[in-house]
PDB file of C-alpha atoms in Angstrom:
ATOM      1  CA  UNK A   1      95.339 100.817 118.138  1.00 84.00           C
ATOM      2  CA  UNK A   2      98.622 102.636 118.216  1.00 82.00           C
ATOM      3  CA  UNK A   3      99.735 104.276 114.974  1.00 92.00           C
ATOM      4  CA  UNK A   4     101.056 106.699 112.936  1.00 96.00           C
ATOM      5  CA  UNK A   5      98.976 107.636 110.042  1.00 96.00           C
ATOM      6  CA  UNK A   6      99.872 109.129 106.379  1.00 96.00           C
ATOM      7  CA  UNK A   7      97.596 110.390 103.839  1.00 96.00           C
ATOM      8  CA  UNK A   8      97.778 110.088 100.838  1.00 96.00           C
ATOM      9  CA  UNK A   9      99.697 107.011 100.422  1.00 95.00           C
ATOM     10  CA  UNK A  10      99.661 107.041  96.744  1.00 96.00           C
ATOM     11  CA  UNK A  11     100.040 110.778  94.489  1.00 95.00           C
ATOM     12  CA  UNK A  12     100.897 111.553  91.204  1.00 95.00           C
ATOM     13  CA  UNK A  13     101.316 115.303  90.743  1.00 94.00           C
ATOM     14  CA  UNK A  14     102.834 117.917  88.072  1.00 96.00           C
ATOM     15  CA  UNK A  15     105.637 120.154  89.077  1.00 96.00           C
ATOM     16  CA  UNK A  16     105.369 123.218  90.992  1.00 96.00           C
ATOM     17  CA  UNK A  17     101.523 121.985  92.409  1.00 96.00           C
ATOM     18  CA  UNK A  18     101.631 122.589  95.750  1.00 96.00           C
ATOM     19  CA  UNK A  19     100.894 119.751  97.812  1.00 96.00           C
ATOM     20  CA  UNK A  20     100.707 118.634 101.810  1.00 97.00           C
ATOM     21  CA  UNK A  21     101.361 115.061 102.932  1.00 98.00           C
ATOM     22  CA  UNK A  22      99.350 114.599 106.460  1.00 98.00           C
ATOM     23  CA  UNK A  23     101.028 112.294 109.565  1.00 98.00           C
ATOM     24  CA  UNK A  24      99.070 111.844 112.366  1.00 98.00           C
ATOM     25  CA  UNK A  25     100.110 109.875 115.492  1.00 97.00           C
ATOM     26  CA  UNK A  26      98.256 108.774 118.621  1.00 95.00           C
ATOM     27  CA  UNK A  27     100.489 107.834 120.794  1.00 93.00           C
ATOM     28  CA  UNK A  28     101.220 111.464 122.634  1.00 93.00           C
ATOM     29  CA  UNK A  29     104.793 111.251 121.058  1.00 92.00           C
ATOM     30  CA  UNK A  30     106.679 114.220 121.636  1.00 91.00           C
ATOM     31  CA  UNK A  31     109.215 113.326 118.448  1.00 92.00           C
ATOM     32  CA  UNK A  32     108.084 113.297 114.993  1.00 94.00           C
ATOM     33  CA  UNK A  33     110.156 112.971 111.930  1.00 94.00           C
ATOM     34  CA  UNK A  34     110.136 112.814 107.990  1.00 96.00           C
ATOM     35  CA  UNK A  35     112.015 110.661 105.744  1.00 95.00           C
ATOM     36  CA  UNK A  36     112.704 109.891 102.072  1.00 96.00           C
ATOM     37  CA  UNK A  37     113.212 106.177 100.738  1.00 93.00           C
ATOM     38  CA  UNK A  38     115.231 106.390  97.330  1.00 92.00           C
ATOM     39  CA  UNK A  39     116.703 103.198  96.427  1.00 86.00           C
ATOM     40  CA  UNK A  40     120.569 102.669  97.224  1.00 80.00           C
ATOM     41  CA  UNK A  41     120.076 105.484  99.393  1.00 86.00           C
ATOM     42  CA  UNK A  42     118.630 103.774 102.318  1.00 86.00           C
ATOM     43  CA  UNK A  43     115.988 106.697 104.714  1.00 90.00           C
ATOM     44  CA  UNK A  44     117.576 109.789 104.612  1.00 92.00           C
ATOM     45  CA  UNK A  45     115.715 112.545 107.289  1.00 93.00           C
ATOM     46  CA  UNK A  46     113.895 115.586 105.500  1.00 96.00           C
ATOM     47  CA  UNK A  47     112.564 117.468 109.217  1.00 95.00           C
ATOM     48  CA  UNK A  48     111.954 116.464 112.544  1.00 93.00           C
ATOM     49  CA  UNK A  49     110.165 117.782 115.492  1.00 93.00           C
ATOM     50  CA  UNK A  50     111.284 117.584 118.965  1.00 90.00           C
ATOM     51  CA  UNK A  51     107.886 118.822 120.041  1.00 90.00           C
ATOM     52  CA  UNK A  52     104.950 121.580 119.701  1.00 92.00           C
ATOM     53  CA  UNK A  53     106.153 124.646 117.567  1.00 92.00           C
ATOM     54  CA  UNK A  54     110.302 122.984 117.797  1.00 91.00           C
ATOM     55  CA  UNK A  55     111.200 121.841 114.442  1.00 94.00           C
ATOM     56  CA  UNK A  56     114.751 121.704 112.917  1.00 93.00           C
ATOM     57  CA  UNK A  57     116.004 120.754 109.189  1.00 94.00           C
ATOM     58  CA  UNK A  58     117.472 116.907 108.561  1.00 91.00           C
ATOM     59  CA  UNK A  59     120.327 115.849 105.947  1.00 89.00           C
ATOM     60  CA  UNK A  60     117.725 116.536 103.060  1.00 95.00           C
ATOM     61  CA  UNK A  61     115.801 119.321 103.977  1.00 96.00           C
ATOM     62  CA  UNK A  62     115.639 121.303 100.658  1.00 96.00           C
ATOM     63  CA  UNK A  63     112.258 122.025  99.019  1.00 96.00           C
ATOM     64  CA  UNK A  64     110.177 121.089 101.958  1.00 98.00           C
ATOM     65  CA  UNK A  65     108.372 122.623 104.716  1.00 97.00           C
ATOM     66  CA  UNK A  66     107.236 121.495 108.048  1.00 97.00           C
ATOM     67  CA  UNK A  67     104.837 122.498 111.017  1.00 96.00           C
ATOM     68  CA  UNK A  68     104.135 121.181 114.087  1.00 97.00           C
ATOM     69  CA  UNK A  69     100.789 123.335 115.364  1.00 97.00           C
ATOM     70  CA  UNK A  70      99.859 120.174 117.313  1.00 96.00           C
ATOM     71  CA  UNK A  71     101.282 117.049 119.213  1.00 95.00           C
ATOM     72  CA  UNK A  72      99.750 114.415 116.675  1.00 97.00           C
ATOM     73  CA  UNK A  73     100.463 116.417 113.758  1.00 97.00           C
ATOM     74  CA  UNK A  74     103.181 116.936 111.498  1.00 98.00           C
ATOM     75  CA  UNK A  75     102.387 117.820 107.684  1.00 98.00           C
ATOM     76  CA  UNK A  76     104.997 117.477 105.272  1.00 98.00           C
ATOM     77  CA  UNK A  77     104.657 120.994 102.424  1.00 98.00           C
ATOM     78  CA  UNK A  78     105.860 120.374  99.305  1.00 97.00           C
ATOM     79  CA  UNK A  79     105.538 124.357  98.034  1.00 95.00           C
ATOM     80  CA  UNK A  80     106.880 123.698  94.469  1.00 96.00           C
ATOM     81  CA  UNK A  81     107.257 119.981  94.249  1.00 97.00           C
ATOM     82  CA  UNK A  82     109.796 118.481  91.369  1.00 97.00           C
ATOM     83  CA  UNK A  83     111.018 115.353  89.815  1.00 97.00           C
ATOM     84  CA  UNK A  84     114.058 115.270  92.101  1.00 96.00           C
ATOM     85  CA  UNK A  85     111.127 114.745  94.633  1.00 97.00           C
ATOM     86  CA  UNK A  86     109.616 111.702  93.520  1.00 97.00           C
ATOM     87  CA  UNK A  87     110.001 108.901  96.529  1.00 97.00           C
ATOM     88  CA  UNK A  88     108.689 107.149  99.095  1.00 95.00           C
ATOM     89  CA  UNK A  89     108.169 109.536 102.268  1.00 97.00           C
ATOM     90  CA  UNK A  90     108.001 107.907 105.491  1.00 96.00           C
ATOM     91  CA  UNK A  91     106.797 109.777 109.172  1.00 96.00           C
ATOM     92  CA  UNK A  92     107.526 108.451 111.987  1.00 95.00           C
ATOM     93  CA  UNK A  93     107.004 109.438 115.779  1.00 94.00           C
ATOM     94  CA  UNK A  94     108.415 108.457 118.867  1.00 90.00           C
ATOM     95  CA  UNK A  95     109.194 109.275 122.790  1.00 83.00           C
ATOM     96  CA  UNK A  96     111.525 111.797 123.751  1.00 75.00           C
ATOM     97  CA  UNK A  97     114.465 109.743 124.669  1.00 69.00           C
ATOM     98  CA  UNK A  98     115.710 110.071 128.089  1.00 63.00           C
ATOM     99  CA  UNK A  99     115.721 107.877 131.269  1.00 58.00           C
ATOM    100  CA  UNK A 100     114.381 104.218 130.579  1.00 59.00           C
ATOM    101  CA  UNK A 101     113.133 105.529 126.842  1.00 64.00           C
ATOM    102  CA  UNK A 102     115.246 104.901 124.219  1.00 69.00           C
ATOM    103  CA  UNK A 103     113.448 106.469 121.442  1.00 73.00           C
ATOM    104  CA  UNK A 104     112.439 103.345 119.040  1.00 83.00           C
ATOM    105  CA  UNK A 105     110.293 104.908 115.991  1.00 88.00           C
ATOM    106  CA  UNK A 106     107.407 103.900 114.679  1.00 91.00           C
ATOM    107  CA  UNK A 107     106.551 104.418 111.263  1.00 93.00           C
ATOM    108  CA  UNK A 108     103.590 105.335 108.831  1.00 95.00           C
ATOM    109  CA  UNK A 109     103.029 102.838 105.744  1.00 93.00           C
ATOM    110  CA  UNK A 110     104.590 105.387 103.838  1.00 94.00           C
ATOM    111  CA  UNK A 111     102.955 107.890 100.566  1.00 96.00           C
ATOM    112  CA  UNK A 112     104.538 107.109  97.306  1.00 96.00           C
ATOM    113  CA  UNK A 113     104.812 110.242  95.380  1.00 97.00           C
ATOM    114  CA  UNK A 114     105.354 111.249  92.144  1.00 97.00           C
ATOM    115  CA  UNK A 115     105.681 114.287  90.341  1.00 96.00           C
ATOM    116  CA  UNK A 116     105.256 114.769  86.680  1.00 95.00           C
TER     117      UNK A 116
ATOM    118  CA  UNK B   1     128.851 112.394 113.377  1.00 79.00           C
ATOM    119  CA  UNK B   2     127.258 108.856 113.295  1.00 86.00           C
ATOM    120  CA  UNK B   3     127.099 106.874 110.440  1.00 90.00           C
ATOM    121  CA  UNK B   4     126.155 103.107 109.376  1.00 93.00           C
ATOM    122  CA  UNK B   5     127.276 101.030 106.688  1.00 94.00           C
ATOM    123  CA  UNK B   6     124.771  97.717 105.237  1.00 95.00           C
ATOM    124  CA  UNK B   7     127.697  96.163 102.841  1.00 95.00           C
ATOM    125  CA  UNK B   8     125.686  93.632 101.284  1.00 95.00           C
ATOM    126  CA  UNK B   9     122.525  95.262  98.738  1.00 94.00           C
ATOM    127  CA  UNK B  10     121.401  91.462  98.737  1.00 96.00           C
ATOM    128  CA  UNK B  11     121.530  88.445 101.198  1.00 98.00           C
ATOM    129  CA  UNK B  12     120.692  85.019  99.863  1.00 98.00           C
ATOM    130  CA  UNK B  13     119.818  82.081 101.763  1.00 98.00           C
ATOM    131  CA  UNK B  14     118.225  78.606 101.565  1.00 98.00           C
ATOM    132  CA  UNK B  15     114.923  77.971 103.906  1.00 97.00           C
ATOM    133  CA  UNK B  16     115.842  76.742 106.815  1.00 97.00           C
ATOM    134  CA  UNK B  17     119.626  77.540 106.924  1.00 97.00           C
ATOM    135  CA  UNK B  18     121.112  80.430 108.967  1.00 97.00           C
ATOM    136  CA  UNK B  19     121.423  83.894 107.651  1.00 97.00           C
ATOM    137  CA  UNK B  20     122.781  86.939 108.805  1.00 97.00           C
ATOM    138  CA  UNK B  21     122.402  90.282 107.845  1.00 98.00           C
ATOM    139  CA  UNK B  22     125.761  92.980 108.346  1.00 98.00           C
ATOM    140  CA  UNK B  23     125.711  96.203 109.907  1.00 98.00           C
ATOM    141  CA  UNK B  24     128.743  98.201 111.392  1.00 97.00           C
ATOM    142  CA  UNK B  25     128.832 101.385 112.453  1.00 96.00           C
ATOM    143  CA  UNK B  26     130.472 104.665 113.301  1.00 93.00           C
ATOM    144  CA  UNK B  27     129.480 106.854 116.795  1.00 90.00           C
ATOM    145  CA  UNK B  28     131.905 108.978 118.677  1.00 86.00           C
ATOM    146  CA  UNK B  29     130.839 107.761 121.915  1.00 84.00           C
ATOM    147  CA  UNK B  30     128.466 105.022 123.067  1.00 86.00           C
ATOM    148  CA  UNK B  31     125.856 103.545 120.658  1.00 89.00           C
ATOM    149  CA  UNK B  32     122.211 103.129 120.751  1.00 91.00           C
ATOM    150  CA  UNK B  33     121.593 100.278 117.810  1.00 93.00           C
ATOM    151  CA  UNK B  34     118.455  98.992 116.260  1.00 94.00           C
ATOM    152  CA  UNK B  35     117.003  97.033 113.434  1.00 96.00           C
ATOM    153  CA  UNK B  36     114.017  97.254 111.601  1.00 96.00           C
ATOM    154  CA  UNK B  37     112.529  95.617 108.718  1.00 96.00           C
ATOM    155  CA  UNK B  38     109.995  96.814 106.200  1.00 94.00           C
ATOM    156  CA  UNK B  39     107.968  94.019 103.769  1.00 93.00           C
ATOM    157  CA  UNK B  40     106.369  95.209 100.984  1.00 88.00           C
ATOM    158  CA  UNK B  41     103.945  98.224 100.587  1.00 83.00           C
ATOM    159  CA  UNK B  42     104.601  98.444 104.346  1.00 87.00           C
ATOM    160  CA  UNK B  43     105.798 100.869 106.586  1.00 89.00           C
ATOM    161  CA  UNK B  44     109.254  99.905 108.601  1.00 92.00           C
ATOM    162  CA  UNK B  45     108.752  97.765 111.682  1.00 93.00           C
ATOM    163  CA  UNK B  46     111.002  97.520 115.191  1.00 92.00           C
ATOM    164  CA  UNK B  47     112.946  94.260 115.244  1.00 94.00           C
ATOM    165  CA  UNK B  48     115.294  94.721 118.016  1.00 94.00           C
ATOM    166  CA  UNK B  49     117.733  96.890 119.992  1.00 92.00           C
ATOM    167  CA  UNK B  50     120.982  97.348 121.895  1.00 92.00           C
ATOM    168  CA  UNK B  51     121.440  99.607 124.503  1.00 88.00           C
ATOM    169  CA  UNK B  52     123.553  97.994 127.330  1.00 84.00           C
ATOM    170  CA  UNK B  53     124.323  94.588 129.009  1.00 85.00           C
ATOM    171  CA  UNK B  54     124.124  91.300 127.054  1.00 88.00           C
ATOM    172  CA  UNK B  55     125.750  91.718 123.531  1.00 91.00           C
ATOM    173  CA  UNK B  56     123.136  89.096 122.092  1.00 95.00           C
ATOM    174  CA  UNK B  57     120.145  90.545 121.894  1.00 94.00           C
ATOM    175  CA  UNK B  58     116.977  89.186 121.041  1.00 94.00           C
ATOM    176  CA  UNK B  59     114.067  90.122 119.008  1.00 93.00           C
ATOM    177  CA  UNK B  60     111.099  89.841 116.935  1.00 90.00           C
ATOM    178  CA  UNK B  61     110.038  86.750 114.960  1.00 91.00           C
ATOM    179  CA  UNK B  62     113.052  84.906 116.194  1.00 94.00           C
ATOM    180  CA  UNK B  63     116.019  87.275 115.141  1.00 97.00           C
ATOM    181  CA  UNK B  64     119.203  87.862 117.370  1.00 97.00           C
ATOM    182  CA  UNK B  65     121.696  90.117 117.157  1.00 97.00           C
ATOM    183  CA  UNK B  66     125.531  90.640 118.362  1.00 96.00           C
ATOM    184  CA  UNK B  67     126.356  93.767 119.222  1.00 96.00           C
ATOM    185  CA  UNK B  68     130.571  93.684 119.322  1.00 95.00           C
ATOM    186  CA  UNK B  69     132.585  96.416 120.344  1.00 93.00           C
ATOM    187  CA  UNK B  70     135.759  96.143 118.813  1.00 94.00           C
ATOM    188  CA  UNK B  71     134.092  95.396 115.265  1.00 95.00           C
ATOM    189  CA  UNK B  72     131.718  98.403 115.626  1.00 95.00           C
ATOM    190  CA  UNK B  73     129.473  95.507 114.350  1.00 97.00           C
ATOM    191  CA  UNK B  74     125.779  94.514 115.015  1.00 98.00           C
ATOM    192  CA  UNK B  75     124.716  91.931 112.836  1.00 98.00           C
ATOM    193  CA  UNK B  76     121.436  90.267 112.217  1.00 98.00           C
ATOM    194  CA  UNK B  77     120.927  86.687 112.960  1.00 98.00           C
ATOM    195  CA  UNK B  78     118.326  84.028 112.557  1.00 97.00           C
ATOM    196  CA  UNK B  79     119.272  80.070 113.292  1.00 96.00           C
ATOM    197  CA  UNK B  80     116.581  78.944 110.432  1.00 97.00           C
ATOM    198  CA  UNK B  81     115.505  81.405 108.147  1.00 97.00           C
ATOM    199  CA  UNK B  82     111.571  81.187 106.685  1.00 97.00           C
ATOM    200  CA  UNK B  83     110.428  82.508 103.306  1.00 96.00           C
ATOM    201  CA  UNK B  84     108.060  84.783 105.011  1.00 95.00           C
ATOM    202  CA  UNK B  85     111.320  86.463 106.361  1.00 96.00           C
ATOM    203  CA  UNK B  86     112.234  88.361 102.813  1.00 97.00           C
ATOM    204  CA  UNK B  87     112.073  91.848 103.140  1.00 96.00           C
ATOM    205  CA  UNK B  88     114.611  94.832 103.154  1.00 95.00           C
ATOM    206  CA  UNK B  89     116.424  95.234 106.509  1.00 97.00           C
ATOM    207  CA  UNK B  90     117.301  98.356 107.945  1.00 95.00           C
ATOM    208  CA  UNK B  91     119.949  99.067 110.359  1.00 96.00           C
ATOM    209  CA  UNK B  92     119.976 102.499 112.485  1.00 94.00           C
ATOM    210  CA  UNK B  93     122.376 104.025 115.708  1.00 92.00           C
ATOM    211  CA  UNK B  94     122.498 106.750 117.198  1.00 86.00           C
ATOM    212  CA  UNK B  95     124.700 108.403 120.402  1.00 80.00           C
ATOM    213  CA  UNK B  96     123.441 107.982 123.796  1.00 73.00           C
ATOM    214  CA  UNK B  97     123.020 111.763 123.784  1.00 70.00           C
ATOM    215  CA  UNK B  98     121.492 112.274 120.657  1.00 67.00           C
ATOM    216  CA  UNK B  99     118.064 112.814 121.311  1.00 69.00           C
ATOM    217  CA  UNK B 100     116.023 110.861 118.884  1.00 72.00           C
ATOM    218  CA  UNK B 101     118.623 111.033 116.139  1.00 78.00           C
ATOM    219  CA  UNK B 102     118.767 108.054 114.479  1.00 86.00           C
ATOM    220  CA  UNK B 103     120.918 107.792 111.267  1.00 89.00           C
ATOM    221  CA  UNK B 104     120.050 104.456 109.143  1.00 91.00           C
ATOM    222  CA  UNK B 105     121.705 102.265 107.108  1.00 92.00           C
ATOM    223  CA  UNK B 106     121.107 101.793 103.402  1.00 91.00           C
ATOM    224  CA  UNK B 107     119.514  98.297 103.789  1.00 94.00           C
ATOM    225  CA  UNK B 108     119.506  94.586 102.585  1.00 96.00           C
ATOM    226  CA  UNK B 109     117.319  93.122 101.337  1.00 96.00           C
ATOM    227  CA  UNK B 110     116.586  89.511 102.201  1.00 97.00           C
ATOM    228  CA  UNK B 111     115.671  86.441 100.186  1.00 97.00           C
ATOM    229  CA  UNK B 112     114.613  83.571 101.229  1.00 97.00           C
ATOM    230  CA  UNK B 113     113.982  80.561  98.439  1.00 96.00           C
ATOM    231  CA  UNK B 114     112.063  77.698  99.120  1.00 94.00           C
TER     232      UNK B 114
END
């Protein structure tokens, strides 16, 4: 079955506990991207990945880390996690768009974190 | 830069009476539009897209949308809305030549009362 899978979907932490969120994907995307769900604030884009060792910031970028060592994978790094950081983070993965792709994402059930 | 804008936080509707769900938007040049809709506890799903041709455009479980030109508008549509169909909407674009960049909306969510 195609997916795109998260782990863990549920964390409570304390601040400055380094922490990793996994996203795996077997579909042989070549695009991979984080977001945050806040409410009012709709999915605002942490990091994506374009492919294999190419990763570039989003609009949120700050206090998170990225790294794309493999095709499937794309951990989210949370060095020094805060409050400011407790949300719903979302991964998603998709085709490069191009020719008759058009680059529709599919998404992970999402990790709820929270940080004490 | 591309943006879109979800005016409504909340949509009610009745069970089996129309609904629709607003999204306009703002690209620089042509737009690549989508929906998706998350239920509870879930990840967000593909609904539907535009791309080119037909400005109706039909999806998933029975949704439509317009895409209009003029009105930078795409909205949501459903003839007969089910109860099973509350959840938080999401609409996204992005630029034909944007990659993968899709910029979302800040959704609505949809109830639908018995």
């Amino acid at each position: 079955e195609a997916q795109v899978t998260q782990n863990p979907r549920y964390l409570i932490t304390v601040t400055g506990k380094k922490l990793t969120v996994t996203c795996s994907q077997n579909m042989n995307h070549e695009y991979m991207s984080w977001y945050r769900q806040d409410p009012g604030l709709g999915l605002r884009q942490i990091y994506y990945s374009m492919n294999v060792e190419v990763t570039d910031k989003g609009d949120v970028p700050e206090g998170y880390k990225v790294s794309r060592k493999e095709k499937r994978n794309f951990p989210l790094i949370l060095e020094s996690p805060s409050p400011n950081q407790t949300s719903l983070y979302f991964c998603a993965s998709s085709l490069r768009s191009g020719g008759t792709n058009t680059g529709e994402l599919f998404f992970g059930e999402g990790s709820r974190l929270t940080v004490l | 830069a591309q943006s879109v804008a979800q005016p409504e936080d909340q949509v009610n509707v009745a069970e089996g009476n129309p609904l629709t769900v607003k999204c306009t938007y703002s690209v620089s040049g042509n737009p690549y539009l989508f929906w998706y809709v998350q239920y509870p506890n879930r990840g967000l799903q593909f609904l539907l897209k535009y791309i080119t041709g037909d400005n109706l455009v039909k999806g998933s479980y029975g949704f439509e949308a317009e895409f209009n030109k003029s009105q930078t508008s795409f909205h949501l549509k459903k003839p007969s809305a089910l109860v099973s169909d509350s959840a938080l909407y999401f609409c996204a674009v992005r630029e034909t030549n944007a990659g993968n960049m899709l910029t979302f909306g800040g959704g609505t969510r949809l109830m639908v009362k018995p």
